[in-house]
Amino acid sequence: MKIDLITLFPEMCEAVLGESIIGRAQKSEAIEIKCHQLRDYAFDKHRRVDDTVYGGGMGMLLKCEPIALCYEAICEQRGTKPYFIYMSPQAKPLTQDKLKELSEKENICVLAGHYEGVDQRIIDEFIDEEVSIGDYVLTGGELPALVFIDALSRLAPGVLSNDECFTEESHYNGLLEYPQYTKPQSFRGLEVPPVLYSGDHRKVDRWRYEHSLINTAKKRPDMLENRELSDDEKRIIQEALD
Ligand code: ADE
């Protein structure tokens, strides 16, 4: 997976993406991420990336030309047209299913907006899809872009080790993850459920599945609304909620 990020704050983004699992994945070349300074593509007299809004109103908008030139330069460098995503609070909030779908793309370019947003002609003519990280508004698109790139990158082959595998975690199969415990077995009188150190793997798997269901029913019942539940599953949930 190759990701290009267009931003006014490439150093900040590189610093975040250079750490921990995503940093390691870049070094091992499981993913490639390049941050591009939008200002480098502003060629007017004052090298402006933003301007006032036609029709009046507060704030500034990102101008068309620097974004168009930057994206075209990325297309040239990559030898293809990356799927172009604009981080915007106007889109449907991101889900794990959407991330799974987007992780199939080999080339993605992300535009982190700033100020009041971006000229509509960029959205109409260049952007393939808008992505929001939730129904709230941040001061700029960098943090949303970093959240999105982190969540997307970890789905690329070779990014997570077996221990960090995403197939058992919350949201992967439409359920939240089961509770987990580490040593010691007893902490201030609080005990680890004995089945988890019984050595019986079938029982451990069964316990984990049941507690995934229960956890989801308690914390996110909306996630179960469109799921076909067996009588056994309904009973497990009912008993836990009683
Ligand atoms: N820019 C500002 N707020 C945002 C959000 N919630 N998601 C994506 N981009 C944004």
PDB file of C-alpha atoms and ligand atoms in Angstrom:
ATOM      1  CA  MET A   1       0.000   0.000   0.000  1.00  0.00           C
ATOM      2  CA  LYS A   2       1.322   3.422  -0.971  1.00  0.00           C
ATOM      3  CA  ILE A   3      -0.099   6.512   0.733  1.00  0.00           C
ATOM      4  CA  ASP A   4       0.537  10.158  -0.160  1.00  0.00           C
ATOM      5  CA  LEU A   5      -0.578  12.861   2.254  1.00  0.00           C
ATOM      6  CA  ILE A   6      -1.029  16.464   1.105  1.00  0.00           C
ATOM      7  CA  THR A   7      -0.768  18.830   4.065  1.00  0.00           C
ATOM      8  CA  LEU A   8       0.459  22.212   5.263  1.00  0.00           C
ATOM      9  CA  PHE A   9       2.166  20.432   8.194  1.00  0.00           C
ATOM     10  CA  PRO A  10       4.262  17.595   6.721  1.00  0.00           C
ATOM     11  CA  GLU A  11       6.829  17.624   9.557  1.00  0.00           C
ATOM     12  CA  MET A  12       4.134  17.117  12.176  1.00  0.00           C
ATOM     13  CA  CYS A  13       2.617  14.257  10.175  1.00  0.00           C
ATOM     14  CA  GLU A  14       5.988  12.616   9.477  1.00  0.00           C
ATOM     15  CA  ALA A  15       6.822  12.771  13.185  1.00  0.00           C
ATOM     16  CA  VAL A  16       3.639  10.898  14.126  1.00  0.00           C
ATOM     17  CA  LEU A  17       3.810   8.380  11.274  1.00  0.00           C
ATOM     18  CA  GLY A  18       7.511   7.702  11.910  1.00  0.00           C
ATOM     19  CA  GLU A  19       6.844   6.205  15.356  1.00  0.00           C
ATOM     20  CA  SER A  20       5.776   2.807  16.637  1.00  0.00           C
ATOM     21  CA  ILE A  21       4.046   0.257  14.404  1.00  0.00           C
ATOM     22  CA  ILE A  22       3.507   2.541  11.385  1.00  0.00           C
ATOM     23  CA  GLY A  23       7.131   3.748  11.579  1.00  0.00           C
ATOM     24  CA  ARG A  24       8.338   0.123  11.711  1.00  0.00           C
ATOM     25  CA  ALA A  25       6.074  -0.818   8.776  1.00  0.00           C
ATOM     26  CA  GLN A  26       7.595   1.959   6.666  1.00  0.00           C
ATOM     27  CA  LYS A  27      11.137   0.821   7.493  1.00  0.00           C
ATOM     28  CA  SER A  28      10.304  -2.766   6.538  1.00  0.00           C
ATOM     29  CA  GLU A  29       8.628  -1.431   3.359  1.00  0.00           C
ATOM     30  CA  ALA A  30       5.307  -3.110   4.142  1.00  0.00           C
ATOM     31  CA  ILE A  31       3.820   0.336   3.424  1.00  0.00           C
ATOM     32  CA  GLU A  32       5.146   3.535   1.904  1.00  0.00           C
ATOM     33  CA  ILE A  33       3.930   6.927   3.152  1.00  0.00           C
ATOM     34  CA  LYS A  34       5.015  10.260   1.689  1.00  0.00           C
ATOM     35  CA  CYS A  35       3.981  13.647   3.074  1.00  0.00           C
ATOM     36  CA  HIS A  36       3.824  16.544   0.605  1.00  0.00           C
ATOM     37  CA  GLN A  37       3.981  20.241   1.508  1.00  0.00           C
ATOM     38  CA  LEU A  38       1.029  21.883  -0.249  1.00  0.00           C
ATOM     39  CA  ARG A  39       2.787  25.268  -0.124  1.00  0.00           C
ATOM     40  CA  ASP A  40       5.489  23.933  -2.472  1.00  0.00           C
ATOM     41  CA  TYR A  41       2.836  23.927  -5.215  1.00  0.00           C
ATOM     42  CA  ALA A  42       1.696  27.541  -4.741  1.00  0.00           C
ATOM     43  CA  PHE A  43       3.279  29.488  -7.578  1.00  0.00           C
ATOM     44  CA  ASP A  44       1.476  32.840  -7.455  1.00  0.00           C
ATOM     45  CA  LYS A  45       3.308  36.009  -6.367  1.00  0.00           C
ATOM     46  CA  HIS A  46       2.703  35.477  -2.651  1.00  0.00           C
ATOM     47  CA  ARG A  47       2.768  31.657  -2.677  1.00  0.00           C
ATOM     48  CA  ARG A  48      -0.739  31.616  -1.247  1.00  0.00           C
ATOM     49  CA  VAL A  49      -2.532  28.356  -0.637  1.00  0.00           C
ATOM     50  CA  ASP A  50      -5.743  29.972   0.629  1.00  0.00           C
ATOM     51  CA  ASP A  51      -8.063  32.846  -0.218  1.00  0.00           C
ATOM     52  CA  THR A  52     -11.354  34.483   0.804  1.00  0.00           C
ATOM     53  CA  VAL A  53     -14.760  32.954   0.035  1.00  0.00           C
ATOM     54  CA  TYR A  54     -16.830  34.224  -2.937  1.00  0.00           C
ATOM     55  CA  GLY A  55     -20.142  35.633  -1.729  1.00  0.00           C
ATOM     56  CA  GLY A  56     -18.616  36.749   1.545  1.00  0.00           C
ATOM     57  CA  GLY A  57     -18.406  35.052   4.890  1.00  0.00           C
ATOM     58  CA  MET A  58     -15.825  34.205   7.422  1.00  0.00           C
ATOM     59  CA  GLY A  59     -12.604  32.318   6.957  1.00  0.00           C
ATOM     60  CA  MET A  60     -10.415  31.222   4.108  1.00  0.00           C
ATOM     61  CA  LEU A  61     -10.562  28.324   1.685  1.00  0.00           C
ATOM     62  CA  LEU A  62      -7.763  26.252   0.201  1.00  0.00           C
ATOM     63  CA  LYS A  63      -7.306  27.301  -3.423  1.00  0.00           C
ATOM     64  CA  CYS A  64      -7.682  24.936  -6.376  1.00  0.00           C
ATOM     65  CA  GLU A  65      -4.376  25.301  -8.143  1.00  0.00           C
ATOM     66  CA  PRO A  66      -1.856  24.171  -5.471  1.00  0.00           C
ATOM     67  CA  ILE A  67      -3.972  21.088  -4.705  1.00  0.00           C
ATOM     68  CA  ALA A  68      -4.403  20.217  -8.383  1.00  0.00           C
ATOM     69  CA  LEU A  69      -0.677  20.652  -9.088  1.00  0.00           C
ATOM     70  CA  CYS A  70       0.354  18.659  -6.020  1.00  0.00           C
ATOM     71  CA  TYR A  71      -2.007  15.773  -6.868  1.00  0.00           C
ATOM     72  CA  GLU A  72      -0.839  15.772 -10.490  1.00  0.00           C
ATOM     73  CA  ALA A  73       2.805  15.669  -9.339  1.00  0.00           C
ATOM     74  CA  ILE A  74       1.947  12.668  -7.115  1.00  0.00           C
ATOM     75  CA  CYS A  75       0.228  10.935 -10.067  1.00  0.00           C
ATOM     76  CA  GLU A  76       3.402  11.490 -12.076  1.00  0.00           C
ATOM     77  CA  GLN A  77       5.662  10.155  -9.299  1.00  0.00           C
ATOM     78  CA  ARG A  78       3.487   7.087  -8.693  1.00  0.00           C
ATOM     79  CA  GLY A  79       2.819   6.396 -12.381  1.00  0.00           C
ATOM     80  CA  THR A  80      -0.881   6.016 -11.577  1.00  0.00           C
ATOM     81  CA  LYS A  81      -3.854   8.039 -10.271  1.00  0.00           C
ATOM     82  CA  PRO A  82      -4.109   7.299  -6.525  1.00  0.00           C
ATOM     83  CA  TYR A  83      -7.632   7.062  -5.068  1.00  0.00           C
ATOM     84  CA  PHE A  84      -8.025  10.623  -3.764  1.00  0.00           C
ATOM     85  CA  ILE A  85      -9.580  11.112  -0.326  1.00  0.00           C
ATOM     86  CA  TYR A  86     -10.484  14.413   1.307  1.00  0.00           C
ATOM     87  CA  MET A  87     -10.753  14.485   5.106  1.00  0.00           C
ATOM     88  CA  SER A  88     -14.019  16.277   5.833  1.00  0.00           C
ATOM     89  CA  PRO A  89     -16.510  16.386   8.719  1.00  0.00           C
ATOM     90  CA  GLN A  90     -19.278  16.332   6.069  1.00  0.00           C
ATOM     91  CA  ALA A  91     -18.752  12.675   5.146  1.00  0.00           C
ATOM     92  CA  LYS A  92     -20.299   9.587   6.759  1.00  0.00           C
ATOM     93  CA  PRO A  93     -18.251   8.641   9.839  1.00  0.00           C
ATOM     94  CA  LEU A  94     -15.524   6.095   9.121  1.00  0.00           C
ATOM     95  CA  THR A  95     -16.140   2.441  10.023  1.00  0.00           C
ATOM     96  CA  GLN A  96     -13.935  -0.647  10.130  1.00  0.00           C
ATOM     97  CA  ASP A  97     -15.860  -2.005   7.102  1.00  0.00           C
ATOM     98  CA  LYS A  98     -15.040   1.126   5.099  1.00  0.00           C
ATOM     99  CA  LEU A  99     -11.374   0.806   6.119  1.00  0.00           C
ATOM    100  CA  LYS A 100     -11.368  -2.832   4.996  1.00  0.00           C
ATOM    101  CA  GLU A 101     -12.770  -1.761   1.601  1.00  0.00           C
ATOM    102  CA  LEU A 102     -10.229   1.070   1.170  1.00  0.00           C
ATOM    103  CA  SER A 103      -7.318  -1.145   2.262  1.00  0.00           C
ATOM    104  CA  GLU A 104      -7.774  -3.075  -1.033  1.00  0.00           C
ATOM    105  CA  LYS A 105      -6.487  -0.009  -2.927  1.00  0.00           C
ATOM    106  CA  GLU A 106      -2.815  -0.046  -3.854  1.00  0.00           C
ATOM    107  CA  ASN A 107      -2.456   3.775  -4.039  1.00  0.00           C
ATOM    108  CA  ILE A 108      -4.228   6.303  -1.852  1.00  0.00           C
ATOM    109  CA  CYS A 109      -3.743  10.056  -1.667  1.00  0.00           C
ATOM    110  CA  VAL A 110      -5.159  11.940   1.329  1.00  0.00           C
ATOM    111  CA  LEU A 111      -5.850  15.686   1.401  1.00  0.00           C
ATOM    112  CA  ALA A 112      -5.831  17.243   4.863  1.00  0.00           C
ATOM    113  CA  GLY A 113      -7.860  20.445   4.645  1.00  0.00           C
ATOM    114  CA  HIS A 114      -7.387  23.568   6.691  1.00  0.00           C
ATOM    115  CA  TYR A 115      -9.101  26.869   7.340  1.00  0.00           C
ATOM    116  CA  GLU A 116     -12.792  26.716   6.359  1.00  0.00           C
ATOM    117  CA  GLY A 117     -12.276  23.920   3.850  1.00  0.00           C
ATOM    118  CA  VAL A 118     -11.477  23.616   0.183  1.00  0.00           C
ATOM    119  CA  ASP A 119     -12.824  25.086  -3.070  1.00  0.00           C
ATOM    120  CA  GLN A 120     -15.800  22.934  -4.186  1.00  0.00           C
ATOM    121  CA  ARG A 121     -14.288  22.446  -7.658  1.00  0.00           C
ATOM    122  CA  ILE A 122     -11.526  20.298  -6.129  1.00  0.00           C
ATOM    123  CA  ILE A 123     -14.138  18.082  -4.475  1.00  0.00           C
ATOM    124  CA  ASP A 124     -16.210  17.864  -7.673  1.00  0.00           C
ATOM    125  CA  GLU A 125     -13.375  17.212 -10.108  1.00  0.00           C
ATOM    126  CA  PHE A 126     -10.536  15.543  -8.223  1.00  0.00           C
ATOM    127  CA  ILE A 127     -11.767  13.897  -5.023  1.00  0.00           C
ATOM    128  CA  ASP A 128     -12.976  10.279  -5.222  1.00  0.00           C
ATOM    129  CA  GLU A 129     -14.355  10.127  -1.702  1.00  0.00           C
ATOM    130  CA  GLU A 130     -14.699  12.253   1.441  1.00  0.00           C
ATOM    131  CA  VAL A 131     -13.889  10.607   4.776  1.00  0.00           C
ATOM    132  CA  SER A 132     -14.810  11.809   8.275  1.00  0.00           C
ATOM    133  CA  ILE A 133     -13.452  10.391  11.514  1.00  0.00           C
ATOM    134  CA  GLY A 134     -16.641  11.245  13.410  1.00  0.00           C
ATOM    135  CA  ASP A 135     -19.484  13.709  13.832  1.00  0.00           C
ATOM    136  CA  TYR A 136     -17.435  16.461  15.454  1.00  0.00           C
ATOM    137  CA  VAL A 137     -15.200  19.160  14.017  1.00  0.00           C
ATOM    138  CA  LEU A 138     -11.436  19.515  14.448  1.00  0.00           C
ATOM    139  CA  THR A 139      -9.416  22.631  13.646  1.00  0.00           C
ATOM    140  CA  GLY A 140      -7.795  20.972  10.646  1.00  0.00           C
ATOM    141  CA  GLY A 141      -7.584  17.794   8.621  1.00  0.00           C
ATOM    142  CA  GLU A 142      -4.146  16.636   9.864  1.00  0.00           C
ATOM    143  CA  LEU A 143      -5.311  14.750  12.948  1.00  0.00           C
ATOM    144  CA  PRO A 144      -8.192  13.107  11.018  1.00  0.00           C
ATOM    145  CA  ALA A 145      -5.746  12.191   8.225  1.00  0.00           C
ATOM    146  CA  LEU A 146      -3.340  10.646  10.757  1.00  0.00           C
ATOM    147  CA  VAL A 147      -6.152   8.670  12.390  1.00  0.00           C
ATOM    148  CA  PHE A 148      -7.303   7.448   8.981  1.00  0.00           C
ATOM    149  CA  ILE A 149      -3.795   6.538   7.764  1.00  0.00           C
ATOM    150  CA  ASP A 150      -3.019   4.684  11.007  1.00  0.00           C
ATOM    151  CA  ALA A 151      -6.244   2.661  10.889  1.00  0.00           C
ATOM    152  CA  LEU A 152      -5.784   1.919   7.172  1.00  0.00           C
ATOM    153  CA  SER A 153      -2.075   1.032   7.285  1.00  0.00           C
ATOM    154  CA  ARG A 154      -2.495  -1.593   9.986  1.00  0.00           C
ATOM    155  CA  LEU A 155      -4.747  -3.568   7.604  1.00  0.00           C
ATOM    156  CA  ALA A 156      -2.003  -3.820   4.959  1.00  0.00           C
ATOM    157  CA  PRO A 157      -0.254  -7.207   4.753  1.00  0.00           C
ATOM    158  CA  GLY A 158       2.940  -7.359   6.836  1.00  0.00           C
ATOM    159  CA  VAL A 159       2.215  -4.327   9.034  1.00  0.00           C
ATOM    160  CA  LEU A 160       1.031  -6.170  12.129  1.00  0.00           C
ATOM    161  CA  SER A 161       2.900  -9.113  13.586  1.00  0.00           C
ATOM    162  CA  ASN A 162       0.961 -12.266  14.530  1.00  0.00           C
ATOM    163  CA  ASP A 163       0.653 -11.024  18.125  1.00  0.00           C
ATOM    164  CA  GLU A 164      -0.889  -7.783  16.927  1.00  0.00           C
ATOM    165  CA  CYS A 165      -3.218  -9.503  14.467  1.00  0.00           C
ATOM    166  CA  PHE A 166      -6.471  -7.645  13.812  1.00  0.00           C
ATOM    167  CA  THR A 167      -8.719 -10.630  13.164  1.00  0.00           C
ATOM    168  CA  GLU A 168      -9.662 -11.056  16.824  1.00  0.00           C
ATOM    169  CA  GLU A 169     -10.035  -7.450  17.842  1.00  0.00           C
ATOM    170  CA  SER A 170     -13.056  -5.219  18.347  1.00  0.00           C
ATOM    171  CA  HIS A 171     -15.105  -4.449  15.217  1.00  0.00           C
ATOM    172  CA  TYR A 172     -13.360  -7.015  13.009  1.00  0.00           C
ATOM    173  CA  ASN A 173     -16.262  -9.487  12.936  1.00  0.00           C
ATOM    174  CA  GLY A 174     -19.001  -7.109  13.964  1.00  0.00           C
ATOM    175  CA  LEU A 175     -18.484  -7.730  17.693  1.00  0.00           C
ATOM    176  CA  LEU A 176     -16.413  -6.015  20.368  1.00  0.00           C
ATOM    177  CA  GLU A 177     -13.457  -7.930  21.726  1.00  0.00           C
ATOM    178  CA  TYR A 178     -13.708 -10.108  24.849  1.00  0.00           C
ATOM    179  CA  PRO A 179     -12.136  -8.930  28.160  1.00  0.00           C
ATOM    180  CA  GLN A 180      -8.435  -9.737  28.559  1.00  0.00           C
ATOM    181  CA  TYR A 181      -6.217 -10.232  31.601  1.00  0.00           C
ATOM    182  CA  THR A 182      -2.491 -10.481  32.329  1.00  0.00           C
ATOM    183  CA  LYS A 183      -0.460 -11.543  35.384  1.00  0.00           C
ATOM    184  CA  PRO A 184      -0.925 -11.686  38.332  1.00  0.00           C
ATOM    185  CA  GLN A 185      -3.854 -14.101  38.677  1.00  0.00           C
ATOM    186  CA  SER A 186      -5.038 -12.197  41.729  1.00  0.00           C
ATOM    187  CA  PHE A 187      -4.806  -8.391  42.077  1.00  0.00           C
ATOM    188  CA  ARG A 188      -6.157  -6.877  45.310  1.00  0.00           C
ATOM    189  CA  GLY A 189      -8.607  -9.755  45.572  1.00  0.00           C
ATOM    190  CA  LEU A 190      -9.751  -9.379  41.942  1.00  0.00           C
ATOM    191  CA  GLU A 191      -9.388 -12.749  40.196  1.00  0.00           C
ATOM    192  CA  VAL A 192      -8.764 -13.718  36.583  1.00  0.00           C
ATOM    193  CA  PRO A 193     -11.591 -16.037  35.365  1.00  0.00           C
ATOM    194  CA  PRO A 194     -10.152 -19.559  36.014  1.00  0.00           C
ATOM    195  CA  VAL A 195     -11.177 -20.915  32.584  1.00  0.00           C
ATOM    196  CA  LEU A 196      -8.538 -18.640  31.017  1.00  0.00           C
ATOM    197  CA  TYR A 197      -5.677 -20.510  32.729  1.00  0.00           C
ATOM    198  CA  SER A 198      -7.334 -23.950  32.598  1.00  0.00           C
ATOM    199  CA  GLY A 199      -5.335 -24.939  29.510  1.00  0.00           C
ATOM    200  CA  ASP A 200      -8.572 -26.107  27.812  1.00  0.00           C
ATOM    201  CA  HIS A 201      -8.438 -24.214  24.511  1.00  0.00           C
ATOM    202  CA  ARG A 202     -11.970 -25.127  23.434  1.00  0.00           C
ATOM    203  CA  LYS A 203     -13.362 -23.768  26.683  1.00  0.00           C
ATOM    204  CA  VAL A 204     -11.220 -20.615  26.374  1.00  0.00           C
ATOM    205  CA  ASP A 205     -12.503 -20.037  22.813  1.00  0.00           C
ATOM    206  CA  ARG A 206     -16.095 -20.563  23.955  1.00  0.00           C
ATOM    207  CA  TRP A 207     -15.634 -18.154  26.918  1.00  0.00           C
ATOM    208  CA  ARG A 208     -14.114 -15.534  24.629  1.00  0.00           C
ATOM    209  CA  TYR A 209     -16.911 -15.820  22.102  1.00  0.00           C
ATOM    210  CA  GLU A 210     -19.621 -15.563  24.769  1.00  0.00           C
ATOM    211  CA  HIS A 211     -17.925 -12.561  26.384  1.00  0.00           C
ATOM    212  CA  SER A 212     -17.524 -10.829  23.015  1.00  0.00           C
ATOM    213  CA  LEU A 213     -21.283 -11.169  22.593  1.00  0.00           C
ATOM    214  CA  ILE A 214     -22.001  -9.978  26.142  1.00  0.00           C
ATOM    215  CA  ASN A 215     -19.566  -7.058  25.864  1.00  0.00           C
ATOM    216  CA  THR A 216     -21.217  -5.951  22.621  1.00  0.00           C
ATOM    217  CA  ALA A 217     -24.743  -6.334  24.030  1.00  0.00           C
ATOM    218  CA  LYS A 218     -23.809  -4.209  27.066  1.00  0.00           C
ATOM    219  CA  LYS A 219     -21.691  -1.501  25.442  1.00  0.00           C
ATOM    220  CA  ARG A 220     -22.904  -1.303  21.832  1.00  0.00           C
ATOM    221  CA  PRO A 221     -26.317  -2.971  21.470  1.00  0.00           C
ATOM    222  CA  ASP A 222     -26.744  -1.085  18.164  1.00  0.00           C
ATOM    223  CA  MET A 223     -24.059  -3.376  16.667  1.00  0.00           C
ATOM    224  CA  LEU A 224     -26.309  -6.409  17.219  1.00  0.00           C
ATOM    225  CA  GLU A 225     -29.436  -4.896  15.654  1.00  0.00           C
ATOM    226  CA  ASN A 226     -28.869  -6.361  12.185  1.00  0.00           C
ATOM    227  CA  ARG A 227     -27.225  -9.593  13.301  1.00  0.00           C
ATOM    228  CA  GLU A 228     -29.023 -12.945  13.202  1.00  0.00           C
ATOM    229  CA  LEU A 229     -28.672 -14.367  16.721  1.00  0.00           C
ATOM    230  CA  SER A 230     -29.211 -18.053  17.513  1.00  0.00           C
ATOM    231  CA  ASP A 231     -31.421 -19.041  20.471  1.00  0.00           C
ATOM    232  CA  ASP A 232     -28.235 -19.980  22.327  1.00  0.00           C
ATOM    233  CA  GLU A 233     -26.713 -16.541  21.703  1.00  0.00           C
ATOM    234  CA  LYS A 234     -29.944 -14.805  22.766  1.00  0.00           C
ATOM    235  CA  ARG A 235     -29.927 -16.833  26.005  1.00  0.00           C
ATOM    236  CA  ILE A 236     -26.264 -15.941  26.756  1.00  0.00           C
ATOM    237  CA  ILE A 237     -27.012 -12.252  26.288  1.00  0.00           C
ATOM    238  CA  GLN A 238     -30.250 -12.360  28.285  1.00  0.00           C
ATOM    239  CA  GLU A 239     -28.573 -14.106  31.227  1.00  0.00           C
ATOM    240  CA  ALA A 240     -25.753 -11.541  31.269  1.00  0.00           C
ATOM    241  CA  LEU A 241     -28.138  -8.576  31.154  1.00  0.00           C
ATOM    242  CA  ASP A 242     -30.511  -9.931  33.879  1.00  0.00           C
TER     243      ASP A 242
HETATM  244  N1  ADE B   1     -11.747  17.998   9.548  1.00  0.00           N
HETATM  245  C1  ADE B   1     -12.269  18.616  10.610  1.00  0.00           C
HETATM  246  N2  ADE B   1     -13.031  17.779  11.333  1.00  0.00           N
HETATM  247  C2  ADE B   1     -12.969  16.565  10.701  1.00  0.00           C
HETATM  248  C3  ADE B   1     -13.547  15.286  10.947  1.00  0.00           C
HETATM  249  N3  ADE B   1     -14.343  15.062  11.986  1.00  0.00           N
HETATM  250  N4  ADE B   1     -13.263  14.296  10.097  1.00  0.00           N
HETATM  251  C4  ADE B   1     -12.473  14.526   9.022  1.00  0.00           C
HETATM  252  N5  ADE B   1     -11.910  15.686   8.736  1.00  0.00           N
HETATM  253  C5  ADE B   1     -12.154  16.723   9.567  1.00  0.00           C
END
